[in-house]
Amino acid sequence: MAQSTVRDFAEQTGVPLDRLMIQLREAGLSCEDPDAEFAESDKTALLDHIRSTHGRKEEADEEGPSQITLKRRSHSQLRMPSGGGAERRSARGSRAATGRTVNVEVRKKRTYVKRSVVEAEAAEQDAQVLERALQRDLKAAEESRRQEAEAETERQRQEAAEAAAREAEAAAAAEAGASRAESAAEASAPEEPEAEAEQTVADIEAEQQKAESESARKKEIEDEKERKRLEAEAKREREAEERAARKAARGKGKARKKAEAGGRQGRRRGAAGAASSALQQEFEKPTAPVVRDVQVPETITVGELAQRMSVKAADLIKEMMKQGVMATINQAIDQDTAVLLVEEMGHRPHIVREDDLEEAVLGQAAEPVGEEVSRSPVVTIMGHVDHGKTTLLDFIRRAKVASGEAGGITQHIGAYRVNTDRGDLTFLDTPGHEAFTAMRARGAQVTDVVILVVAADDGVMPQTEEAVKHARAAGVPIVVAVNKIDREDADPDRVKNELAAREVIPEEWGGDTQFISCSALTGQGVEELLEAVALQAELLELKAVRECPASGIVVESSLDRGRGPVATILVQNGVLQQGDMIISGTEYGRVRALLDERGERVKSAGPSTPVVVLGLSGLPEAGDEVLVVEDERKARELADHRREKSRDKRLQAQKAARMDELFSQMQDQEVKTVNLVIKGDVQGSVEALTQSLTNLSNEEVRITPVATGVGAINESDVNLALASEALLIGFNVRADAKARRLAQENEVELHYYSIIYDAIDQLRSAISGMLEPETQEQIIGTAEVRDVFRSSQLGQIAGCLVVDGVVRRRNPIRVLRDNVVVFEGDLESLRRFKDDVNEVQSGTECGIGVRNYNDVRVGDQIECYERVTIERSL
Ligand SMILES: Nc1nc2c(ncn2[C@@H]2O[C@H](COP(=O)(O)OP(=O)(O)OP(=O)(O)O)[C@@H](O)[C@H]2O)c(=O)[nH]1
């Protein structure tokens, strides 16, 4: 505490200095110099003195009165003139005849206080002030002393701790040293007393260390407690902060959303609110359009494409609408459309090939490399229905196929290898009916030569023409078999003429097509036909690679109850072995057995050999490529990949179809839909039937196959037919017991067919019933207006001559002027002379009154017509 003088103290307290000096002197303190230091001891003494003198002074004052009060009273009279307010104002005045006299009494009081008392009071006040000041000062001094003492204690404690640490270190060092010294001590015994002395010192030091370490340990515990407390506190604070931050973030999020919305609106409306300005602070607006590299796979959903371009799906959909494409966010679009859209939106599309896995798995198999060897030709027989295709093949392979077929028509592709004198020929027996167009087209793709069968008695028919087109499109040479030459009405030249008209020119006429007259029934000319085919094949120099993984084409597939999926495969390259792992479309499997066209087991099949394969996981599609792969894992991988791809594509097609439907329905609400569920024995038949039935669709009736499949009709087919209100068609298949029961319960009709014509005809007639009957107008008579009369009763009457047909009173009419209809309505009256008649024949004059029309003129024509309702059929 800073030192102060007596004068300072007097100034601080406001007590006059001389009084303070008196007080000090009275307290017995020798204070002559007011600028001398006012020590604490002096202050204490002064305080004691003040406290002690306080009571004594009061006692001393008790001697004699401390004050005297003097009182004086004086009287006087005032004379006041009479009247006026003075009288009233005088409270004590007496009334006189001439004036008034007022007695005035004045009282004075004066108090005298003893000087010593006043001084004592002042001294008392000062003493009180001094007492308070001294108390305050002394208390402050004491407090500072206490603080100093505490600081000192703390310092000492710290020093002790430091010393303890030093000691501990020294002890550790000493211990290390002691172990070293121990051996030395053992060697030098005379040093023992010194060692003892050291021991004593060491004991004391150890005692000290112990005490110190004890205190240090306590301190550590305290520190630990403190640390934990601080940590807990910090944790609480952190959590509180986090909570606050989260809350703030939520608030900000909302604010940002609002800001974004505001920003958007702002941009749209051109108004910038506070929110949009916040947005601008957060994001820097790009100075140039951002061009992105966008990977475009084979199929992609609209949403995903938008994401890859970093645009909003809604914007992309808008762009698509501009391009005339309607799509939803989850709809898959094809690669071409996606590329177009990416370009339209100013980005760079990169087409992603999804065949990498195909290449990796199939490798060499896809592209056969190796020494090429000659192979036998694959021949397809085509022609119009009933022109003798099956009979011809039957003759060639000497087996009765035609007689075993339902309705005498070949229902699906069969592949047969036939040994002839001119080597092996592989025949694909394609049916002649138009329904099998798709299969024929597929057959032509694997075909080297086409035998076009034309019945000599029938000539070129629609399917003959179609076969020519398919062969031409596939670039396959044709050999014409002019069949049924044994028939009396056979006219081979007619066939030549008709085909020449379709640019199939016979060799003898300077063309390049061999025409062979034959009879499939008698076998006449069949040898020549085969020779011609062999010759044609020779010209083609057909080759195949034998030493490579086998590959081929699925000709047909069906589900066999005992053997599972069965596929007829035409091997094109390599040699297919039993035990090979093959993949075909989305199916794969190890070849369990190979069967030839006679149903006999074979171990292998080389190029141009048709073979039945057992062991696939499912039914491949006719026309699918078959490839041998290294192992099952790869085959499975690839099959899965393809399945996924095909599912995507199917999804895409389905969605597109729905959209189409939607739009067409919007355009025309009157369209009737016939849904079909078609099941068949083999894939080819189902496909063909589906196609030909779908082709029956027209503007008014749409035929939609909702489901197709191979195998018996089961419960789920019936359920599907129920749900989609579909006709259930079984082609060469029947419903199983459960399905039959379900169908019966729900009155679902089952339509079984084994001849494709029947299915088509029946559906056609069913659909015909659904067509709206057509109403046609037929003009039944015309009359010319020769004169016009007016009748008071009937109004205007036109005198006419019926020039054509008959005019009937009940039929509607039209009035034509210069062949332009001027009125349409009914007849009011039809008269012949004065009689009303119902009809007037041609060449007869009559009077005609037209209802609600009085402007018939001479030269007009009155046309009488009737409306006829015509039932329609397809
Ligand atoms: N006279 C005579 N009849 C024949 C000849 N070839 C076929 N036919 C008869 O013609 C009819 C039809 O013969 P198919 O072999 O079934 O005719 P297709 O072209 O195979 O008929 P689809 O399988 O329905 O396409 C049968 O009755 C045969 O007997 C022939 O060369 N001469």
mmCIF file of N, CA and C in Angstrom, residues 673-677 704 706-707 714-728 742-743 746-749:
data_model
loop_
_atom_site.group_PDB
_atom_site.id
_atom_site.type_symbol
_atom_site.label_atom_id
_atom_site.label_comp_id
_atom_site.label_asym_id
_atom_site.label_seq_id
_atom_site.Cartn_x
_atom_site.Cartn_y
_atom_site.Cartn_z
ATOM 1 N N THR A 673 -59.899 -52.012 -78.258
ATOM 2 C CA THR A 673 -58.671 -52.793 -78.121
ATOM 3 C C THR A 673 -59.011 -54.241 -77.809
ATOM 4 N N VAL A 674 -58.338 -55.130 -78.499
ATOM 5 C CA VAL A 674 -58.479 -56.556 -78.203
ATOM 6 C C VAL A 674 -57.132 -57.026 -77.655
ATOM 7 N N ASN A 675 -57.129 -57.427 -76.406
ATOM 8 C CA ASN A 675 -55.896 -57.925 -75.815
ATOM 9 C C ASN A 675 -55.809 -59.435 -76.006
ATOM 10 N N LEU A 676 -54.593 -59.908 -76.228
ATOM 11 C CA LEU A 676 -54.400 -61.342 -76.436
ATOM 12 C C LEU A 676 -53.327 -61.883 -75.513
ATOM 13 N N VAL A 677 -53.569 -63.073 -74.996
ATOM 14 C CA VAL A 677 -52.496 -63.812 -74.325
ATOM 15 C C VAL A 677 -52.279 -65.062 -75.181
ATOM 16 N N THR A 704 -53.665 -56.099 -79.354
ATOM 17 C CA THR A 704 -52.446 -55.965 -78.547
ATOM 18 C C THR A 704 -52.126 -57.278 -77.850
ATOM 19 N N VAL A 706 -50.730 -58.935 -75.022
ATOM 20 C CA VAL A 706 -50.207 -58.493 -73.716
ATOM 21 C C VAL A 706 -49.168 -59.466 -73.177
ATOM 22 N N ALA A 707 -49.271 -60.722 -73.612
ATOM 23 C CA ALA A 707 -48.252 -61.691 -73.191
ATOM 24 C C ALA A 707 -48.194 -62.832 -74.193
ATOM 25 N N ASN A 714 -50.975 -71.746 -68.151
ATOM 26 C CA ASN A 714 -51.008 -71.979 -66.703
ATOM 27 C C ASN A 714 -51.871 -70.934 -66.007
ATOM 28 N N GLU A 715 -51.899 -71.060 -64.681
ATOM 29 C CA GLU A 715 -52.756 -70.167 -63.890
ATOM 30 C C GLU A 715 -52.451 -68.692 -64.128
ATOM 31 N N SER A 716 -51.141 -68.404 -64.190
ATOM 32 C CA SER A 716 -50.787 -66.986 -64.307
ATOM 33 C C SER A 716 -51.243 -66.429 -65.653
ATOM 34 N N ASP A 717 -51.267 -67.288 -66.694
ATOM 35 C CA ASP A 717 -51.773 -66.829 -67.994
ATOM 36 C C ASP A 717 -53.259 -66.464 -67.873
ATOM 37 N N VAL A 718 -53.991 -67.324 -67.160
ATOM 38 C CA VAL A 718 -55.435 -67.072 -67.001
ATOM 39 C C VAL A 718 -55.641 -65.790 -66.196
ATOM 40 N N ASN A 719 -54.842 -65.644 -65.136
ATOM 41 C CA ASN A 719 -54.955 -64.435 -64.317
ATOM 42 C C ASN A 719 -54.656 -63.184 -65.127
ATOM 43 N N LEU A 720 -53.635 -63.300 -65.949
ATOM 44 C CA LEU A 720 -53.255 -62.163 -66.789
ATOM 45 C C LEU A 720 -54.378 -61.839 -67.768
ATOM 46 N N ALA A 721 -54.951 -62.886 -68.355
ATOM 47 C CA ALA A 721 -56.047 -62.686 -69.307
ATOM 48 C C ALA A 721 -57.233 -62.021 -68.609
ATOM 49 N N LEU A 722 -57.453 -62.448 -67.354
ATOM 50 C CA LEU A 722 -58.536 -61.859 -66.560
ATOM 51 C C LEU A 722 -58.285 -60.389 -66.314
ATOM 52 N N ALA A 723 -57.067 -60.123 -65.863
ATOM 53 C CA ALA A 723 -56.710 -58.747 -65.480
ATOM 54 C C ALA A 723 -56.747 -57.822 -66.678
ATOM 55 N N SER A 724 -56.298 -58.310 -67.815
ATOM 56 C CA SER A 724 -56.207 -57.423 -68.978
ATOM 57 C C SER A 724 -57.374 -57.620 -69.942
ATOM 58 N N GLU A 725 -58.363 -58.399 -69.500
ATOM 59 C CA GLU A 725 -59.530 -58.693 -70.341
ATOM 60 C C GLU A 725 -59.082 -59.170 -71.712
ATOM 61 N N ALA A 726 -58.192 -60.140 -71.693
ATOM 62 C CA ALA A 726 -57.601 -60.615 -72.946
ATOM 63 C C ALA A 726 -58.219 -61.934 -73.384
ATOM 64 N N LEU A 727 -58.130 -62.178 -74.689
ATOM 65 C CA LEU A 727 -58.500 -63.490 -75.219
ATOM 66 C C LEU A 727 -57.328 -64.418 -74.964
ATOM 67 N N LEU A 728 -57.612 -65.623 -74.547
ATOM 68 C CA LEU A 728 -56.535 -66.561 -74.233
ATOM 69 C C LEU A 728 -56.430 -67.575 -75.372
ATOM 70 N N LEU A 742 -59.500 -72.468 -63.065
ATOM 71 C CA LEU A 742 -59.546 -71.014 -62.871
ATOM 72 C C LEU A 742 -60.320 -70.347 -64.005
ATOM 73 N N ALA A 743 -60.061 -70.823 -65.219
ATOM 74 C CA ALA A 743 -60.739 -70.250 -66.390
ATOM 75 C C ALA A 743 -62.242 -70.503 -66.307
ATOM 76 N N ASN A 746 -63.933 -68.325 -63.694
ATOM 77 C CA ASN A 746 -64.033 -66.915 -64.066
ATOM 78 C C ASN A 746 -64.594 -66.700 -65.462
ATOM 79 N N GLU A 747 -65.092 -67.767 -66.018
ATOM 80 C CA GLU A 747 -65.686 -67.705 -67.365
ATOM 81 C C GLU A 747 -64.733 -67.112 -68.389
ATOM 82 N N VAL A 748 -63.497 -67.547 -68.311
ATOM 83 C CA VAL A 748 -62.511 -67.114 -69.314
ATOM 84 C C VAL A 748 -62.530 -68.145 -70.433
ATOM 85 N N GLU A 749 -62.704 -67.638 -71.650
ATOM 86 C CA GLU A 749 -62.748 -68.565 -72.787
ATOM 87 C C GLU A 749 -61.351 -69.006 -73.182
#
